[in-house]
CSV table of C-alpha atoms and ligand atoms in Angstrom, one decimal:
chain,number,residue,atom,x,y,z
A,16,MET,CA,-1.4,18.1,-9.8
A,17,THR,CA,-5.3,16.2,-10.3
A,18,GLN,CA,-5.0,12.7,-10.5
A,19,LYS,CA,-5.6,11.2,-13.1
A,20,LYS,CA,-9.6,9.4,-12.9
A,21,ARG,CA,-9.1,6.0,-13.7
A,22,ILE,CA,-11.9,4.0,-16.0
A,23,LEU,CA,-12.3,0.5,-15.9
A,24,ILE,CA,-14.0,-1.1,-19.1
A,25,VAL,CA,-16.4,-4.2,-19.3
A,26,GLU,CA,-16.5,-5.3,-22.5
A,27,ASP,CA,-16.2,-9.0,-24.4
A,28,GLU,CA,-15.3,-7.5,-28.4
A,29,LYS,CA,-12.1,-7.3,-27.9
A,30,GLN,CA,-11.2,-4.3,-31.7
A,31,ILE,CA,-14.0,-2.6,-29.1
A,32,ARG,CA,-12.0,-2.7,-25.8
A,33,GLU,CA,-8.8,-1.3,-27.3
A,34,SER,CA,-10.1,0.8,-29.2
A,35,LEU,CA,-11.7,2.3,-25.7
A,36,GLN,CA,-8.7,2.1,-23.9
A,37,ASP,CA,-6.2,3.1,-26.1
A,38,PHE,CA,-8.8,6.6,-27.2
A,39,PHE,CA,-9.2,7.1,-23.4
A,40,ASN,CA,-6.0,7.3,-22.8
A,41,LEU,CA,-4.7,9.6,-25.6
A,42,GLN,CA,-7.4,11.9,-23.1
A,43,GLY,CA,-4.7,11.7,-20.2
A,44,TYR,CA,-7.0,9.0,-18.2
A,45,ASP,CA,-6.0,5.5,-16.3
A,46,VAL,CA,-8.0,3.1,-18.2
A,47,ASP,CA,-8.5,-0.9,-17.5
A,48,GLY,CA,-10.4,-2.9,-19.5
A,49,ALA,CA,-12.3,-6.8,-18.5
A,50,ALA,CA,-13.3,-9.4,-21.1
A,51,THR,CA,-16.5,-10.2,-19.6
A,52,GLY,CA,-19.0,-9.7,-16.2
A,53,ASP,CA,-17.2,-11.8,-13.1
A,54,GLU,CA,-13.7,-10.2,-15.0
A,55,GLY,CA,-15.3,-6.6,-14.8
A,56,LEU,CA,-17.0,-7.2,-11.7
A,57,ARG,CA,-14.1,-8.2,-9.1
A,58,LYS,CA,-12.1,-5.5,-10.9
A,59,GLY,CA,-14.5,-3.0,-9.9
A,60,ILE,CA,-14.6,-4.5,-6.0
A,61,SER,CA,-10.9,-3.5,-5.8
A,62,ASP,CA,-9.6,-1.7,-8.3
A,63,TYR,CA,-12.7,0.9,-7.1
A,64,PRO,CA,-12.5,2.9,-11.0
A,65,ASP,CA,-13.7,6.7,-10.8
A,66,LEU,CA,-16.2,5.5,-13.9
A,67,ILE,CA,-17.5,1.8,-15.5
A,68,VAL,CA,-18.4,1.6,-18.9
A,69,LEU,CA,-20.6,-1.6,-19.0
A,70,ASP,CA,-21.6,-3.6,-22.0
A,71,ILE,CA,-24.8,-4.9,-21.0
A,72,MET,CA,-24.8,-8.1,-23.9
A,73,LEU,CA,-22.2,-9.8,-22.2
A,74,PRO,CA,-20.7,-13.6,-21.9
A,75,GLY,CA,-22.0,-15.3,-18.8
A,76,MET,CA,-23.1,-12.9,-16.1
A,77,HIS,CA,-25.3,-10.1,-18.3
A,78,GLY,CA,-24.1,-5.9,-16.9
A,79,TYR,CA,-27.4,-5.4,-15.7
A,80,ASP,CA,-26.8,-8.0,-13.2
A,81,VAL,CA,-23.1,-7.0,-13.1
A,82,CYS,CA,-24.1,-3.7,-12.4
A,83,ARG,CA,-27.1,-4.9,-9.7
A,84,ARG,CA,-23.7,-6.6,-7.9
A,85,LEU,CA,-21.6,-3.7,-8.4
A,86,ARG,CA,-24.0,-1.4,-6.1
A,87,THR,CA,-24.8,-4.3,-3.8
A,88,GLU,CA,-20.7,-4.8,-2.8
A,89,GLY,CA,-20.4,-1.0,-2.4
A,90,TYR,CA,-19.2,0.1,-5.5
A,91,LYS,CA,-20.5,4.6,-5.6
A,92,ASN,CA,-19.4,6.1,-8.5
A,93,PRO,CA,-20.8,6.3,-12.5
A,94,VAL,CA,-22.3,3.4,-14.4
A,95,LEU,CA,-22.1,3.4,-18.0
A,96,PHE,CA,-24.3,1.3,-19.6
A,97,LEU,CA,-23.6,0.0,-24.0
A,98,THR,CA,-25.5,-1.1,-25.4
A,99,ALA,CA,-25.8,-2.5,-29.6
A,100,LYS,CA,-28.6,-1.3,-31.8
A,101,GLY,CA,-31.6,-2.7,-32.1
A,102,GLU,CA,-30.6,-4.7,-29.0
A,103,GLU,CA,-34.0,-5.3,-26.7
A,104,VAL,CA,-33.2,-2.7,-24.2
A,105,ASP,CA,-35.3,-1.6,-20.9
A,106,LYS,CA,-33.7,1.7,-19.8
A,107,LEU,CA,-35.5,1.3,-17.0
A,108,THR,CA,-34.3,-1.4,-15.7
A,109,GLY,CA,-30.8,-0.1,-16.4
A,110,PHE,CA,-31.7,2.8,-14.5
A,111,ASP,CA,-33.1,0.0,-12.2
A,112,VAL,CA,-30.2,-1.6,-11.0
A,113,GLY,CA,-28.2,1.5,-10.6
A,114,GLY,CA,-26.7,2.6,-14.1
A,115,ASP,CA,-25.7,6.3,-14.8
A,116,ASP,CA,-26.3,6.9,-18.6
A,117,TYR,CA,-26.7,4.6,-21.7
A,118,VAL,CA,-24.5,4.9,-25.4
A,119,THR,CA,-26.2,3.6,-27.7
A,120,LYS,CA,-23.6,1.2,-30.2
A,121,PRO,CA,-22.2,2.5,-33.4
A,122,PHE,CA,-21.5,5.4,-31.0
A,123,SER,CA,-18.7,7.9,-31.5
A,124,LEU,CA,-16.2,8.9,-29.1
A,125,LEU,CA,-16.8,11.8,-28.5
A,126,GLU,CA,-20.0,11.9,-28.0
A,127,LEU,CA,-18.9,8.9,-25.6
A,128,HIS,CA,-16.3,11.0,-23.8
A,129,ALA,CA,-18.9,13.7,-22.9
A,130,ARG,CA,-21.4,11.7,-21.1
A,131,VAL,CA,-18.1,10.4,-19.1
A,132,ARG,CA,-17.0,13.8,-17.9
A,133,ALA,CA,-20.6,14.9,-17.1
A,134,LEU,CA,-20.2,12.0,-14.9
A,135,LEU,CA,-16.9,12.8,-13.9
A,136,ARG,CA,-18.3,15.8,-13.1
A,137,ARG,CA,-21.4,15.2,-11.2
A,138,ALA,CA,-19.6,12.7,-9.1
A,139,GLU,CA,-17.6,15.4,-7.8
A,140,LYS,CA,-20.0,17.3,-6.5
A,141,ASP,CA,-22.3,14.2,-5.1
A,142,VAL,CA,-19.5,14.1,-2.5
A,143,PRO,CA,-17.7,16.8,-1.3
A,144,GLU,CA,-15.5,17.5,0.9
A,145,GLU,CA,-17.3,17.6,4.5
A,146,GLU,CA,-14.8,19.4,7.0
A,147,ALA,CA,-16.1,17.6,10.1
A,148,TYR,CA,-17.4,14.1,10.8
A,149,SER,CA,-19.0,12.9,13.8
A,150,PHE,CA,-20.5,9.0,15.1
A,151,ASP,CA,-20.8,7.6,17.9
A,152,ASN,CA,-18.5,9.0,20.8
A,153,VAL,CA,-15.8,9.7,17.9
A,154,SER,CA,-15.7,13.3,16.3
A,155,VAL,CA,-13.1,14.3,13.7
A,156,ASN,CA,-12.6,18.1,12.2
A,157,PHE,CA,-10.5,17.7,9.1
A,158,THR,CA,-9.3,21.4,9.0
A,159,THR,CA,-8.3,21.8,12.3
A,160,TYR,CA,-7.6,17.7,13.4
A,161,ASP,CA,-9.1,17.9,16.1
A,162,LEU,CA,-9.8,13.8,17.1
A,163,GLN,CA,-12.1,13.6,19.8
A,164,VAL,CA,-12.3,9.9,21.2
A,165,ASP,CA,-15.6,10.0,24.3
A,166,GLY,CA,-14.6,13.6,24.8
A,167,LYS,CA,-10.9,13.3,25.5
A,168,ALA,CA,-8.5,15.2,22.9
A,169,VAL,CA,-6.7,12.0,20.7
A,170,LYS,CA,-4.3,12.9,18.6
A,171,LEU,CA,-3.1,11.4,15.0
A,172,SER,CA,-0.2,11.8,12.7
A,173,ALA,CA,-1.3,13.8,9.2
A,174,LYS,CA,-1.1,10.7,7.0
A,175,GLU,CA,-4.1,9.2,9.3
A,176,MET,CA,-6.0,11.7,9.6
A,177,GLU,CA,-5.7,11.9,5.8
A,178,LEU,CA,-6.7,8.2,5.7
A,179,LEU,CA,-10.0,8.9,8.1
A,180,ARG,CA,-11.0,11.8,6.0
A,181,PHE,CA,-10.8,9.6,2.6
A,182,ILE,CA,-12.2,6.3,4.2
A,183,VAL,CA,-15.5,8.4,6.2
A,184,LYS,CA,-15.6,9.8,2.6
A,185,HIS,CA,-16.0,6.5,1.0
A,186,ARG,CA,-18.0,5.1,4.3
A,187,GLY,CA,-20.1,1.9,3.2
A,188,GLN,CA,-17.7,1.9,0.3
A,189,VAL,CA,-15.3,-1.0,0.0
A,190,LEU,CA,-11.6,0.7,-0.5
A,191,SER,CA,-8.5,-2.6,-1.1
A,192,ARG,CA,-5.0,-2.1,-0.2
A,193,GLU,CA,-3.9,-0.9,-3.4
A,194,VAL,CA,-6.9,2.2,-3.8
A,195,LEU,CA,-5.6,3.8,-0.5
A,196,LEU,CA,-2.1,3.9,-1.5
A,197,GLU,CA,-3.0,5.4,-4.9
A,198,LYS,CA,-5.0,7.9,-3.4
A,199,VAL,CA,-3.8,8.2,0.6
A,200,TRP,CA,-0.1,8.1,-0.5
A,201,ASN,CA,-0.4,9.2,-3.8
A,202,TYR,CA,2.2,5.8,-4.5
A,203,ASP,CA,4.8,7.0,-2.8
A,204,SER,CA,7.3,4.5,-3.9
A,205,GLU,CA,8.4,3.7,-0.6
A,206,VAL,CA,5.2,2.9,0.6
A,207,SER,CA,3.7,-0.8,0.9
A,208,THR,CA,0.3,-1.7,1.1
A,209,ARG,CA,2.3,-3.1,4.6
A,210,THR,CA,2.1,0.8,5.7
A,211,VAL,CA,-1.8,0.9,4.9
A,212,ASP,CA,-2.0,-2.1,6.9
A,213,THR,CA,0.3,-0.5,10.1
A,214,HIS,CA,-1.7,3.0,9.6
A,215,ILE,CA,-5.4,0.7,9.8
A,216,LEU,CA,-3.8,-0.5,12.8
A,217,ASN,CA,-3.0,2.9,14.3
A,218,LEU,CA,-6.4,4.5,14.0
A,219,ARG,CA,-8.0,1.4,14.9
A,220,ARG,CA,-6.2,2.0,18.3
A,221,LYS,CA,-6.9,5.7,18.6
A,222,LEU,CA,-10.4,5.5,17.9
A,223,SER,CA,-10.5,2.5,19.9
A,224,ASP,CA,-12.4,0.5,17.7
A,225,THR,CA,-12.8,-3.0,18.7
A,226,PRO,CA,-15.1,-6.4,17.1
A,227,PRO,CA,-17.3,-7.4,17.7
A,228,ASN,CA,-18.7,-4.0,15.6
A,229,ARG,CA,-15.4,-2.4,14.7
A,230,TYR,CA,-16.2,1.1,12.3
A,231,ILE,CA,-13.3,0.0,10.2
A,232,GLN,CA,-14.3,-3.5,9.1
A,233,THR,CA,-11.4,-5.8,7.6
A,234,VAL,CA,-12.3,-7.2,4.1
A,235,HIS,CA,-10.5,-10.4,3.5
A,236,GLY,CA,-8.3,-10.7,0.1
A,237,VAL,CA,-9.4,-7.2,-1.1
A,238,GLY,CA,-8.7,-4.4,2.3
A,239,TYR,CA,-11.1,-1.4,4.6
A,240,LYS,CA,-14.7,-1.1,5.0
A,241,PHE,CA,-15.8,2.1,7.1
A,242,VAL,CA,-18.9,1.6,8.3
A,243,GLY,CA,-19.0,4.7,11.3
A,244,GLY,CA,-22.7,6.8,11.8
A,245,LEU,CA,-23.5,3.9,9.4
B,318,CA,CA1,-20.8,-7.4,-26.4
C-alpha cells in the first residue's frame, strides 16, 4: 500500500484554505492547513509534509520569509507559491528563497493539482533510496543489513535498520517523533513516541554515537536530526 502524501496549505483566506483542503482530501491526500506564516513554518518543520502550498501575501510573516526559514531549518520537500493576479511578484525572488513553482490566483484546481503531482514526482526522483552509506568509521549496507563500526560488524534489528535508513535518506533534516512513527512504524497503534526515543538510543549506542559530535542530534521539543557524513 502506498502511503498517502501529506500536503500543508498555508493560506490566510479561510475560504480558499478550506476549499483547497477539501479538494486535496478528496484526491486522496492527507491535508493540513495553516492560517498564518508562523503556523505554517511551525507545522512545516515539525510535521515535515511532502509538499507545502504557500500563499505569498500572509499577515505577519511574508510567504517568502516563511520559505527561506523552512529551507534554513532543513525542510527539503517542494514548496509551491500561491500568488494573486496583480500582486507585485518577483518570481526570481521566489526561486531564490527556495520555492519550486508558482500558481497565480485565480487558478483552476485541476491545474494546481497537476503542478502538485509534478512536484511530488520530481521530489521522489531527487531522493533515491541508497543501498549503502558510509560516514566516519561507520558503513552500512541497507540491502544486506551489514553494519560495520570501526571495522567490526554490529547487529541491528530490522526496525533499527529501517530507522537508520530513513534518517540517512533525510539527513540534515529535522525529523519529528511523529514523522518517524508514521514513516518507520506506519502508525502502529501499539507504538508510542517513547518507542522512537528507545530506538534512537539503541542506534546511538550501536553506532558509538557519543557527544559532543553526535551523528544523531536531538532537536529539543521536536525530534532528531541525522548529520553523519554531512
Ligand atoms: Ca493571502
